[in-house]
Each structure stands twice: as structure tokens, then as C-alpha cells.
mmCIF file of C-alpha atoms (C1' of nucleotides) and ligand atoms in Angstrom:
data_model
loop_
_atom_site.group_PDB
_atom_site.id
_atom_site.type_symbol
_atom_site.label_atom_id
_atom_site.label_comp_id
_atom_site.label_asym_id
_atom_site.label_seq_id
_atom_site.Cartn_x
_atom_site.Cartn_y
_atom_site.Cartn_z
ATOM 1 C CA UNK A 1 -27.297 -9.837 -15.815
ATOM 2 C CA UNK A 2 -25.108 -7.326 -15.630
ATOM 3 C CA UNK A 3 -21.847 -8.525 -17.606
ATOM 4 C CA UNK A 4 -19.560 -8.300 -14.328
ATOM 5 C CA UNK A 5 -22.194 -10.578 -12.527
ATOM 6 C CA UNK A 6 -21.520 -13.143 -15.098
ATOM 7 C CA UNK A 7 -18.108 -12.625 -15.024
ATOM 8 C CA UNK A 8 -17.744 -13.318 -11.566
ATOM 9 C CA UNK A 9 -19.906 -16.023 -11.592
ATOM 10 C CA UNK A 10 -17.613 -17.802 -13.648
ATOM 11 C CA UNK A 11 -14.731 -16.840 -12.201
ATOM 12 C CA UNK A 12 -15.979 -18.690 -9.458
ATOM 13 C CA UNK A 13 -17.318 -21.772 -10.569
ATOM 14 C CA UNK A 14 -13.852 -22.292 -12.457
ATOM 15 C CA UNK A 15 -11.972 -21.885 -8.855
ATOM 16 C CA UNK A 16 -14.580 -24.032 -7.200
ATOM 17 C CA UNK A 17 -15.746 -21.230 -4.808
ATOM 18 C CA UNK A 18 -19.416 -19.716 -3.978
ATOM 19 C CA UNK A 19 -21.456 -17.355 -5.204
ATOM 20 C CA UNK A 20 -22.569 -15.918 -1.723
ATOM 21 C CA UNK A 21 -25.328 -13.288 -1.363
ATOM 22 C CA UNK A 22 -22.299 -11.658 0.737
ATOM 23 C CA UNK A 23 -20.269 -11.303 -1.716
ATOM 24 C CA UNK A 24 -22.702 -10.644 -4.567
ATOM 25 C CA UNK A 25 -23.266 -7.685 -2.691
ATOM 26 C CA UNK A 26 -20.000 -6.352 -2.689
ATOM 27 C CA UNK A 27 -20.076 -7.024 -6.065
ATOM 28 C CA UNK A 28 -22.937 -4.838 -6.847
ATOM 29 C CA UNK A 29 -21.631 -2.021 -4.438
ATOM 30 C CA UNK A 30 -18.124 -2.017 -6.459
ATOM 31 C CA UNK A 31 -19.902 -1.518 -9.754
ATOM 32 C CA UNK A 32 -22.446 1.208 -8.964
ATOM 33 C CA UNK A 33 -19.985 3.429 -7.124
ATOM 34 C CA UNK A 34 -18.453 5.451 -10.017
ATOM 35 C CA UNK A 35 -15.175 6.527 -8.588
ATOM 36 C CA UNK A 36 -11.986 5.233 -6.230
ATOM 37 C CA UNK A 37 -13.484 3.298 -3.251
ATOM 38 C CA UNK A 38 -11.498 1.480 -0.383
ATOM 39 C CA UNK A 39 -12.847 -1.348 1.878
ATOM 40 C CA UNK A 40 -14.523 1.180 4.623
ATOM 41 C CA UNK A 41 -16.484 2.706 1.951
ATOM 42 C CA UNK A 42 -17.576 -0.311 0.412
ATOM 43 C CA UNK A 43 -18.759 -1.567 3.551
ATOM 44 C CA UNK A 44 -20.920 1.723 4.584
ATOM 45 C CA UNK A 45 -23.426 0.976 1.680
ATOM 46 C CA UNK A 46 -23.835 -3.071 2.165
ATOM 47 C CA UNK A 47 -23.458 -3.266 5.853
ATOM 48 C CA UNK A 48 -27.259 -3.021 6.403
ATOM 49 C CA UNK A 49 -27.629 -6.299 4.553
ATOM 50 C CA UNK A 50 -25.252 -7.543 7.422
ATOM 51 C CA UNK A 51 -22.388 -8.065 5.964
ATOM 52 C CA UNK A 52 -19.253 -7.801 7.643
ATOM 53 C CA UNK A 53 -15.932 -6.098 6.911
ATOM 54 C CA UNK A 54 -14.237 -8.968 6.730
ATOM 55 C CA UNK A 55 -15.948 -10.131 4.313
ATOM 56 C CA UNK A 56 -15.181 -7.310 2.114
ATOM 57 C CA UNK A 57 -11.730 -7.905 2.568
ATOM 58 C CA UNK A 58 -11.899 -11.721 1.434
ATOM 59 C CA UNK A 59 -13.481 -10.563 -1.636
ATOM 60 C CA UNK A 60 -11.651 -7.758 -2.268
ATOM 61 C CA UNK A 61 -8.704 -9.518 -3.793
ATOM 62 C CA UNK A 62 -11.049 -12.322 -4.959
ATOM 63 C CA UNK A 63 -12.703 -9.314 -7.526
ATOM 64 C CA UNK A 64 -9.227 -8.225 -7.990
ATOM 65 C CA UNK A 65 -8.159 -11.917 -9.327
ATOM 66 C CA UNK A 66 -11.113 -11.862 -11.340
ATOM 67 C CA UNK A 67 -10.233 -8.869 -13.436
ATOM 68 C CA UNK A 68 -13.065 -6.775 -11.830
ATOM 69 C CA UNK A 69 -10.990 -4.448 -10.000
ATOM 70 C CA UNK A 70 -8.018 -3.217 -9.781
ATOM 71 C CA UNK A 71 -6.162 -1.088 -7.040
ATOM 72 C CA UNK A 72 -6.056 2.277 -8.452
ATOM 73 C CA UNK A 73 -4.334 4.336 -5.482
ATOM 74 C CA UNK A 74 -3.297 4.251 -1.898
ATOM 75 C CA UNK A 75 -3.804 7.310 -0.126
ATOM 76 C CA UNK A 76 -4.059 7.904 3.813
ATOM 77 C CA UNK A 77 -2.510 4.630 4.499
ATOM 78 C CA UNK A 78 -5.825 3.050 2.749
ATOM 79 C CA UNK A 79 -6.329 0.839 -0.399
ATOM 80 C CA UNK A 80 -8.807 2.281 -2.951
ATOM 81 C CA UNK A 81 -10.076 0.408 -5.813
ATOM 82 C CA UNK A 82 -11.644 1.142 -8.800
ATOM 83 C CA UNK A 83 -13.793 -1.548 -11.188
ATOM 84 C CA UNK A 84 -12.423 -1.965 -14.475
ATOM 85 C CA UNK A 85 -15.115 -3.433 -16.822
ATOM 86 C CA UNK A 86 -17.030 -0.247 -18.661
ATOM 87 C CA UNK A 87 -13.790 2.252 -17.387
ATOM 88 C CA UNK A 88 -11.217 2.107 -19.580
ATOM 89 C CA UNK A 89 -7.713 2.203 -19.137
ATOM 90 C CA UNK A 90 -6.239 5.245 -17.585
ATOM 91 C CA UNK A 91 -3.596 7.214 -16.348
ATOM 92 C CA UNK A 92 -3.382 8.475 -12.789
ATOM 93 C CA UNK A 93 -2.168 12.101 -12.050
ATOM 94 C CA UNK A 94 -2.555 12.459 -8.174
ATOM 95 C CA UNK A 95 -1.484 16.333 -6.381
ATOM 96 C CA UNK A 96 1.074 16.119 -3.581
ATOM 97 C CA UNK A 97 -0.721 19.456 -2.717
ATOM 98 C CA UNK A 98 -4.464 19.026 -3.200
ATOM 99 C CA UNK A 99 -4.853 14.796 -3.331
ATOM 100 C CA UNK A 100 -6.832 15.210 -6.131
ATOM 101 C CA UNK A 101 -6.526 12.505 -9.072
ATOM 102 C CA UNK A 102 -7.128 13.205 -12.398
ATOM 103 C CA UNK A 103 -7.302 10.350 -15.498
ATOM 104 C CA UNK A 104 -6.119 10.699 -18.438
ATOM 105 C CA UNK A 105 -6.601 7.891 -21.743
ATOM 106 C CA UNK A 106 -3.910 5.167 -21.247
ATOM 107 C CA UNK A 107 -4.433 4.367 -25.312
ATOM 108 C CA UNK A 108 -1.239 6.557 -26.101
ATOM 109 C CA UNK A 109 0.850 4.691 -24.057
ATOM 110 C CA UNK A 110 -0.448 1.191 -24.651
ATOM 111 C CA UNK A 111 0.885 0.375 -27.958
ATOM 112 C CA UNK A 112 5.051 1.060 -26.905
ATOM 113 C CA UNK A 113 4.005 -0.855 -23.255
ATOM 114 C CA UNK A 114 2.724 -3.688 -25.344
ATOM 115 C CA UNK A 115 6.097 -4.004 -27.382
ATOM 116 C CA UNK A 116 7.931 -4.040 -24.541
ATOM 117 C CA UNK A 117 6.054 -6.846 -22.932
ATOM 118 C CA UNK A 118 6.048 -8.500 -26.068
ATOM 119 C CA UNK A 119 10.160 -8.319 -26.222
ATOM 120 C CA UNK A 120 10.512 -9.504 -22.308
ATOM 121 C CA UNK A 121 7.842 -12.185 -23.263
ATOM 122 C CA UNK A 122 5.651 -10.493 -20.306
ATOM 123 C CA UNK A 123 1.914 -11.886 -19.605
ATOM 124 C CA UNK A 124 0.172 -8.350 -19.105
ATOM 125 C CA UNK A 125 -2.460 -8.528 -16.510
ATOM 126 C CA UNK A 126 -2.945 -5.263 -14.682
ATOM 127 C CA UNK A 127 -0.889 -1.771 -15.468
ATOM 128 C CA UNK A 128 -0.427 0.582 -12.927
ATOM 129 C CA UNK A 129 0.496 3.986 -14.237
ATOM 130 C CA UNK A 130 0.213 6.675 -11.530
ATOM 131 C CA UNK A 131 2.328 10.622 -12.143
ATOM 132 C CA UNK A 132 2.544 12.550 -8.649
ATOM 133 C CA UNK A 133 3.108 15.582 -8.758
ATOM 134 C CA UNK A 134 1.224 19.655 -8.554
ATOM 135 C CA UNK A 135 -2.065 19.659 -10.680
ATOM 136 C CA UNK A 136 -2.695 23.081 -12.480
ATOM 137 C CA UNK A 137 -4.139 24.691 -9.907
ATOM 138 C CA UNK A 138 -1.434 23.526 -7.371
ATOM 139 C CA UNK A 139 1.088 24.820 -9.174
ATOM 140 C CA UNK A 140 -0.145 27.759 -9.720
ATOM 141 C CA UNK A 141 -0.586 28.181 -6.587
ATOM 142 C CA UNK A 142 2.811 27.587 -5.319
ATOM 143 C CA UNK A 143 4.465 29.861 -8.087
ATOM 144 C CA UNK A 144 2.010 32.390 -6.198
ATOM 145 C CA UNK A 145 3.260 32.214 -2.778
ATOM 146 C CA UNK A 146 6.810 32.508 -3.682
ATOM 147 C CA UNK B 1 31.289 13.921 -1.667
ATOM 148 C CA UNK B 2 28.430 12.273 -3.151
ATOM 149 C CA UNK B 3 26.452 13.938 -5.662
ATOM 150 C CA UNK B 4 23.553 12.867 -3.263
ATOM 151 C CA UNK B 5 24.931 14.116 0.109
ATOM 152 C CA UNK B 6 25.207 17.210 -1.562
ATOM 153 C CA UNK B 7 21.647 17.312 -2.644
ATOM 154 C CA UNK B 8 20.201 15.823 0.802
ATOM 155 C CA UNK B 9 22.362 18.601 2.644
ATOM 156 C CA UNK B 10 21.055 21.515 0.419
ATOM 157 C CA UNK B 11 17.434 20.132 0.640
ATOM 158 C CA UNK B 12 17.710 19.965 4.361
ATOM 159 C CA UNK B 13 19.444 23.590 4.555
ATOM 160 C CA UNK B 14 16.684 25.019 2.221
ATOM 161 C CA UNK B 15 14.059 23.302 4.310
ATOM 162 C CA UNK B 16 15.770 24.580 7.576
ATOM 163 C CA UNK B 17 16.391 20.945 8.694
ATOM 164 C CA UNK B 18 19.162 19.783 10.386
ATOM 165 C CA UNK B 19 21.863 16.953 8.818
ATOM 166 C CA UNK B 20 22.653 14.677 11.789
ATOM 167 C CA UNK B 21 24.306 11.950 12.022
ATOM 168 C CA UNK B 22 21.304 9.348 11.981
ATOM 169 C CA UNK B 23 19.915 11.020 9.159
ATOM 170 C CA UNK B 24 23.099 10.485 7.282
ATOM 171 C CA UNK B 25 23.090 7.147 7.570
ATOM 172 C CA UNK B 26 19.835 6.714 6.914
ATOM 173 C CA UNK B 27 20.508 8.816 3.201
ATOM 174 C CA UNK B 28 23.722 6.228 3.104
ATOM 175 C CA UNK B 29 22.420 3.036 3.181
ATOM 176 C CA UNK B 30 19.797 3.980 1.113
ATOM 177 C CA UNK B 31 22.221 4.560 -1.541
ATOM 178 C CA UNK B 32 24.894 1.457 -0.904
ATOM 179 C CA UNK B 33 21.912 -0.741 -1.084
ATOM 180 C CA UNK B 34 21.394 -0.909 -5.134
ATOM 181 C CA UNK B 35 18.077 -2.562 -5.068
ATOM 182 C CA UNK B 36 14.608 -1.591 -3.635
ATOM 183 C CA UNK B 37 14.238 -2.247 0.259
ATOM 184 C CA UNK B 38 12.231 -1.332 3.441
ATOM 185 C CA UNK B 39 12.269 0.662 6.374
ATOM 186 C CA UNK B 40 13.317 -2.540 7.600
ATOM 187 C CA UNK B 41 16.265 -3.311 5.555
ATOM 188 C CA UNK B 42 17.431 -0.269 5.964
ATOM 189 C CA UNK B 43 17.330 -0.266 9.716
ATOM 190 C CA UNK B 44 18.660 -3.458 9.835
ATOM 191 C CA UNK B 45 22.321 -1.758 7.914
ATOM 192 C CA UNK B 46 22.535 0.862 10.613
ATOM 193 C CA UNK B 47 21.279 -0.346 13.778
ATOM 194 C CA UNK B 48 24.433 -0.984 15.014
ATOM 195 C CA UNK B 49 24.933 2.823 14.699
ATOM 196 C CA UNK B 50 22.377 3.127 17.450
ATOM 197 C CA UNK B 51 20.021 4.486 14.528
ATOM 198 C CA UNK B 52 16.192 4.084 15.836
ATOM 199 C CA UNK B 53 13.678 2.834 13.446
ATOM 200 C CA UNK B 54 11.218 5.353 14.090
ATOM 201 C CA UNK B 55 14.115 7.719 12.277
ATOM 202 C CA UNK B 56 14.157 5.383 9.290
ATOM 203 C CA UNK B 57 10.827 5.635 8.987
ATOM 204 C CA UNK B 58 11.295 9.446 9.984
ATOM 205 C CA UNK B 59 13.758 10.224 7.189
ATOM 206 C CA UNK B 60 12.020 8.401 3.825
ATOM 207 C CA UNK B 61 9.832 10.390 3.390
ATOM 208 C CA UNK B 62 12.539 13.796 3.972
ATOM 209 C CA UNK B 63 14.383 11.364 1.157
ATOM 210 C CA UNK B 64 11.238 11.416 -0.960
ATOM 211 C CA UNK B 65 10.744 14.630 -0.924
ATOM 212 C CA UNK B 66 14.272 15.460 -1.851
ATOM 213 C CA UNK B 67 13.893 13.622 -5.046
ATOM 214 C CA UNK B 68 16.329 10.884 -3.822
ATOM 215 C CA UNK B 69 14.713 8.221 -3.107
ATOM 216 C CA UNK B 70 11.090 7.038 -4.533
ATOM 217 C CA UNK B 71 8.607 4.274 -3.542
ATOM 218 C CA UNK B 72 9.265 1.931 -5.876
ATOM 219 C CA UNK B 73 6.376 -1.506 -4.862
ATOM 220 C CA UNK B 74 3.985 -2.152 -2.260
ATOM 221 C CA UNK B 75 4.745 -5.702 -1.425
ATOM 222 C CA UNK B 76 3.668 -8.118 1.465
ATOM 223 C CA UNK B 77 2.021 -4.794 2.824
ATOM 224 C CA UNK B 78 5.463 -2.981 2.824
ATOM 225 C CA UNK B 79 6.466 -0.531 1.495
ATOM 226 C CA UNK B 80 10.005 -0.785 -0.811
ATOM 227 C CA UNK B 81 11.463 1.998 -2.130
ATOM 228 C CA UNK B 82 14.435 2.511 -4.620
ATOM 229 C CA UNK B 83 17.472 5.249 -4.604
ATOM 230 C CA UNK B 84 16.818 7.847 -7.975
ATOM 231 C CA UNK B 85 20.198 9.451 -8.432
ATOM 232 C CA UNK B 86 21.938 7.254 -11.132
ATOM 233 C CA UNK B 87 19.455 4.985 -11.745
ATOM 234 C CA UNK B 88 17.045 5.797 -14.893
ATOM 235 C CA UNK B 89 13.655 6.293 -14.830
ATOM 236 C CA UNK B 90 12.219 2.716 -15.617
ATOM 237 C CA UNK B 91 8.797 0.720 -15.877
ATOM 238 C CA UNK B 92 8.420 -2.547 -13.005
ATOM 239 C CA UNK B 93 7.198 -5.620 -14.361
ATOM 240 C CA UNK B 94 6.033 -7.624 -11.574
ATOM 241 C CA UNK B 95 5.350 -11.390 -11.531
ATOM 242 C CA UNK B 96 2.104 -12.343 -9.484
ATOM 243 C CA UNK B 97 3.648 -15.550 -8.938
ATOM 244 C CA UNK B 98 6.837 -15.502 -8.139
ATOM 245 C CA UNK B 99 6.822 -12.295 -7.223
ATOM 246 C CA UNK B 100 10.046 -11.221 -9.192
ATOM 247 C CA UNK B 101 10.391 -7.590 -10.419
ATOM 248 C CA UNK B 102 12.127 -6.698 -13.531
ATOM 249 C CA UNK B 103 13.230 -3.256 -14.662
ATOM 250 C CA UNK B 104 13.042 -1.877 -18.680
ATOM 251 C CA UNK B 105 13.813 1.256 -19.298
ATOM 252 C CA UNK B 106 11.075 4.315 -19.514
ATOM 253 C CA UNK B 107 12.402 6.318 -22.559
ATOM 254 C CA UNK B 108 9.815 5.399 -24.957
ATOM 255 C CA UNK B 109 7.235 6.104 -22.630
ATOM 256 C CA UNK B 110 8.480 9.342 -21.150
ATOM 257 C CA UNK B 111 7.640 11.704 -24.367
ATOM 258 C CA UNK B 112 4.175 10.308 -24.306
ATOM 259 C CA UNK B 113 3.580 11.206 -20.701
ATOM 260 C CA UNK B 114 5.336 14.477 -20.775
ATOM 261 C CA UNK B 115 3.370 15.444 -23.604
ATOM 262 C CA UNK B 116 0.355 14.595 -21.672
ATOM 263 C CA UNK B 117 1.478 16.523 -18.662
ATOM 264 C CA UNK B 118 1.982 19.334 -20.889
ATOM 265 C CA UNK B 119 -1.688 19.312 -21.937
ATOM 266 C CA UNK B 120 -3.165 19.108 -19.157
ATOM 267 C CA UNK B 121 -0.538 21.622 -17.382
ATOM 268 C CA UNK B 122 0.407 19.169 -14.655
ATOM 269 C CA UNK B 123 3.741 19.483 -12.877
ATOM 270 C CA UNK B 124 5.026 15.454 -13.153
ATOM 271 C CA UNK B 125 7.213 14.544 -9.607
ATOM 272 C CA UNK B 126 7.304 11.279 -9.659
ATOM 273 C CA UNK B 127 6.369 8.492 -12.409
ATOM 274 C CA UNK B 128 5.745 4.970 -11.239
ATOM 275 C CA UNK B 129 4.588 2.602 -13.782
ATOM 276 C CA UNK B 130 4.117 -0.918 -12.337
ATOM 277 C CA UNK B 131 2.535 -3.791 -14.382
ATOM 278 C CA UNK B 132 1.573 -6.859 -12.863
ATOM 279 C CA UNK B 133 1.256 -10.130 -14.476
ATOM 280 C CA UNK B 134 3.511 -13.386 -15.384
ATOM 281 C CA UNK B 135 6.766 -12.839 -16.344
ATOM 282 C CA UNK B 136 8.241 -15.380 -18.706
ATOM 283 C CA UNK B 137 8.724 -18.263 -16.828
ATOM 284 C CA UNK B 138 5.964 -18.688 -14.770
ATOM 285 C CA UNK B 139 3.732 -18.102 -17.737
ATOM 286 C CA UNK B 140 5.220 -21.294 -19.381
ATOM 287 C CA UNK B 141 5.048 -22.889 -15.826
ATOM 288 C CA UNK B 142 1.046 -22.429 -16.029
ATOM 289 C CA UNK B 143 1.001 -23.544 -19.502
ATOM 290 C CA UNK B 144 2.754 -26.486 -18.399
ATOM 291 C CA UNK B 145 0.586 -27.151 -15.349
ATOM 292 C CA UNK B 146 -3.305 -27.337 -17.432
ATOM 293 C "C1'" DG C 1 -37.433 -30.854 -2.056
ATOM 294 C "C1'" DA C 2 -34.387 -33.012 1.338
ATOM 295 C "C1'" DT C 3 -29.446 -34.321 2.178
ATOM 296 C "C1'" DC C 4 -24.481 -33.288 2.569
ATOM 297 C "C1'" DT C 5 -20.379 -31.725 2.500
ATOM 298 C "C1'" DT C 6 -17.394 -28.292 2.293
ATOM 299 C "C1'" DG C 7 -16.287 -22.983 2.051
ATOM 300 C "C1'" DG C 8 -18.344 -19.249 3.277
ATOM 301 C "C1'" DT C 9 -19.992 -15.698 7.201
ATOM 302 C "C1'" DG C 10 -20.085 -12.475 11.286
ATOM 303 C "C1'" DC C 11 -17.867 -11.134 15.116
ATOM 304 C "C1'" DA C 12 -14.067 -10.302 17.811
ATOM 305 C "C1'" DA C 13 -9.302 -10.325 18.460
ATOM 306 C "C1'" DA C 14 -4.556 -10.460 16.638
ATOM 307 C "C1'" DT C 15 -1.243 -8.853 13.300
ATOM 308 C "C1'" DG C 16 1.835 -5.664 12.089
ATOM 309 C "C1'" DA C 17 3.680 -1.579 9.729
ATOM 310 C "C1'" DT C 18 3.543 2.469 10.412
ATOM 311 C "C1'" DT C 19 2.880 6.678 13.527
ATOM 312 C "C1'" DC C 20 3.413 9.070 17.967
ATOM 313 C "C1'" DT C 21 4.912 11.287 22.664
ATOM 314 C "C1'" DC C 22 8.241 12.528 25.537
ATOM 315 C "C1'" DA C 23 11.990 12.963 28.134
ATOM 316 C "C1'" DT C 24 16.870 13.382 26.449
ATOM 317 C "C1'" DT C 25 20.023 14.975 23.176
ATOM 318 C "C1'" DA C 26 22.721 17.473 19.432
ATOM 319 C "C1'" DA C 27 22.879 20.937 15.490
ATOM 320 C "C1'" DG C 28 24.309 24.931 14.031
ATOM 321 C "C1'" DG C 29 23.345 29.835 14.475
ATOM 322 C "C1'" DA C 30 24.616 33.699 17.484
ATOM 323 C "C1'" DT D 1 31.300 28.549 24.137
ATOM 324 C "C1'" DC D 2 26.056 29.009 24.755
ATOM 325 C "C1'" DC D 3 21.376 29.035 23.668
ATOM 326 C "C1'" DT D 4 17.395 27.663 21.213
ATOM 327 C "C1'" DT D 5 15.081 24.012 19.191
ATOM 328 C "C1'" DA D 6 14.723 20.901 15.495
ATOM 329 C "C1'" DA D 7 15.945 15.851 16.048
ATOM 330 C "C1'" DT D 8 16.418 11.381 18.793
ATOM 331 C "C1'" DG D 9 15.793 6.576 20.946
ATOM 332 C "C1'" DA D 10 12.271 3.801 22.930
ATOM 333 C "C1'" DG D 11 8.292 1.843 23.986
ATOM 334 C "C1'" DA D 12 3.021 2.988 23.451
ATOM 335 C "C1'" DA D 13 -0.385 3.651 20.081
ATOM 336 C "C1'" DT D 14 -2.644 3.442 16.162
ATOM 337 C "C1'" DC D 15 -5.372 1.431 12.792
ATOM 338 C "C1'" DA D 16 -6.131 -1.249 7.702
ATOM 339 C "C1'" DT D 17 -5.901 -5.536 7.352
ATOM 340 C "C1'" DT D 18 -5.910 -10.445 8.592
ATOM 341 C "C1'" DT D 19 -7.488 -14.437 11.173
ATOM 342 C "C1'" DG D 20 -9.603 -18.546 14.496
ATOM 343 C "C1'" DC D 21 -13.097 -19.803 15.375
ATOM 344 C "C1'" DA D 22 -18.469 -21.709 15.631
ATOM 345 C "C1'" DC D 23 -22.128 -21.654 13.239
ATOM 346 C "C1'" DC D 24 -24.277 -21.091 8.569
ATOM 347 C "C1'" DA D 25 -25.622 -21.879 3.872
ATOM 348 C "C1'" DA D 26 -24.199 -22.799 -1.660
ATOM 349 C "C1'" DG D 27 -25.066 -26.002 -4.608
ATOM 350 C "C1'" DA D 28 -24.077 -30.908 -5.785
ATOM 351 C "C1'" DT D 29 -25.953 -35.316 -5.157
ATOM 352 C "C1'" DC D 30 -29.942 -38.491 -4.682
HETATM 353 MN MN1 MN E 201 -9.218 5.575 -11.636
HETATM 354 MN MN1 MN E 202 13.219 -0.159 -9.433
HETATM 355 ZN ZN1 ZN E 203 -3.780 20.219 -6.545
HETATM 356 ZN ZN1 ZN E 204 7.079 -15.106 -12.167
#
DNA sequence: GATCTTGGTGCAAATGATTCTCATTAAGGA
DNA sequence: TCCTTAATGAGAATCATTTGCACCAAGATC
């Protein structure tokens, strides 16, 4: 039994919700993927098991509330998530030109954020640090174009 | 003539776009408001001048590209923006319970981010740091509830 | 394990923010 | 002032996400 399964079960029990076959499939799909995913992607991985897209949409916020996944970015009009467990906090560097998303460790910023949170007495749930701009390749291209 | 007007005019000229009455009204509305705003809000402030909602939506990305405004948060399904000029970079502390958004200065993090950017040769455009969780009041409430 | 209560599910229709189409207008360079 | 062409208003179209509803299945109880 994986840790995320335990965590989800505990979360549901504590909320008086049921652990269903469909919810479990959504969870498993989310942890099988190791990149950002949207609802449709998750759905494509489990539709064969007769899980509806609506249920995927209904389960996603549960996983977020359980602290298992989080919204990573929103691109092309769709919300893209990523699982959290086993995936250390990171910064997203989003290239506006090629749309690629790079990640770097967040630890160098963590301390400053925690201090700030403490001073305003804010209880941190999730941290999103997304930086848009030009990746190395694309800023080189820009230069050459002029 | 305000600085944002100059900046917008220059941006448009450099892109070969026209400075129209409607675009100017959108710009002015965005800088008259000093909180986060969505397209509909902007629209409500200038609809009397016969500016269409479509034009508001068309102008918003121009203002973003011009570096005059940026996406602040997405809440209740709507994109909310904020103007940048005269509004130093800041972190958003978003309470999941009361939905209030507090802001703190970003300068303590700026240095670490710049160093990181330099090392991966990423040219920073905009920085979004949004932290969700519980604000002081709401975390007190949670405690009392149990 | 059978029963019961209640939330969960699939499916299809609804919603709503954002985008697009198109006929008409107006920047702004010549 | 004239001309070219992008921009605009109005409304229709998109499409990710949400909902309503009739049936189903967790999981608590006995
Ligand atoms: Mn990520
Ligand atoms: Mn802000
Ligand atoms: Zn790139
Ligand atoms: Zn709060």
C-alpha cells in the first residue's frame, strides 16, 4: 500500500466520504504520471475502466484538499496539476515562447517564505511560484532574430 | 501625461498597432483601480463609453505584453489582474477560507530568484508567487471550531 | 453476509468565461 | 483630405468545468 493511498483513505474517512473504485483510479493515475497533467489526460488513462470525466473533475479538488496534488500551471485554458508526495517543492520557469516549463528546487526560498508567513501569522497550505519569461534557447533565438 | 500612457503608446507604436480610444479607456480603467480586477469589472467602468467587453478582453493581453499589468490570481473561475507600474512586486497570501488576499513585499526573495535565473540563463518576465492557506483570522477560527 | 442509508457515479445537459466572426468604423501615414 | 488596414461592437461560438438526475455501491449496522 503506497503512502498516497493511505493518505487519501485517511482524508476521506476524516471527511466522512467514501473511498470508491473510481476515486482510487483517479488517484493512481495522478501518481503514475510524473509530469503535469490535466483532467482530460487523467481521464484518458482510466476511461477504459468506465470512470467518467465528471468524476475526474469531482475528484481533483478532493486530492488537492487532501494535499496530494496541487495546481501547477494553467496553460491553453486548462488547469494542469502535479502530485506532491515524493516531489519536492519547486519553482516553475515557464517560457512564453516555447511553452516549456523547467523546475528548480525551492529550498533557497523556503526559509524567507516561512519567516514572512510567521510574521503575518499565515498558515501556509500550498506555495506556487511561477516565473514567466524566456528560457535559454528562446532568448538566444530572440537575439539572433533582431 | 501619465507614465503608463507613454509606455503603452510606445509599446503599440513599436508593434505597429494603433492607439485607439477604446484601448486607452481600458488602460485608464486599469490604472484607476488599485485592487485586483477582472475583465468584467473593467468593462463595468467603461461600458458607458460604448467599449465592448470583447475589446476589454482583446486589450488585456496587450497590457500584459506591454508590461503594464499582470495576472494576479485566478479566483472563482475568473482571471484577475493588477497594474504593475507604481506597484512594487509582491507575494500574494490567499486565504482558502475567507478568500482574502494579503500582499507582502517581494524584495527578500528577489535576490535568490535572480541568482537562480542567472544560473539557468532564464530571462525573467514576470514573477508570480501565490501562497494559499489560512490567514490569521481564519486559522484562529479553525482552532476554535474543533 | 444481508440490509439499509447515504453519498457517489455515469451520462447528458447547462454554465460561463473567453474567443471568434463579420460587417462597419476610425487610426494615422501619405 | 484620402486611403489602407487594423480595430471595434455585437452577438454567436467555444470549450473547460459544473450540475441535475436516476441508478449504484460504499460501508455501517445487525
Ligand atoms: Mn511542477
Ligand atoms: Mn496583488
Ligand atoms: Zn523557450
Ligand atoms: Zn481568511
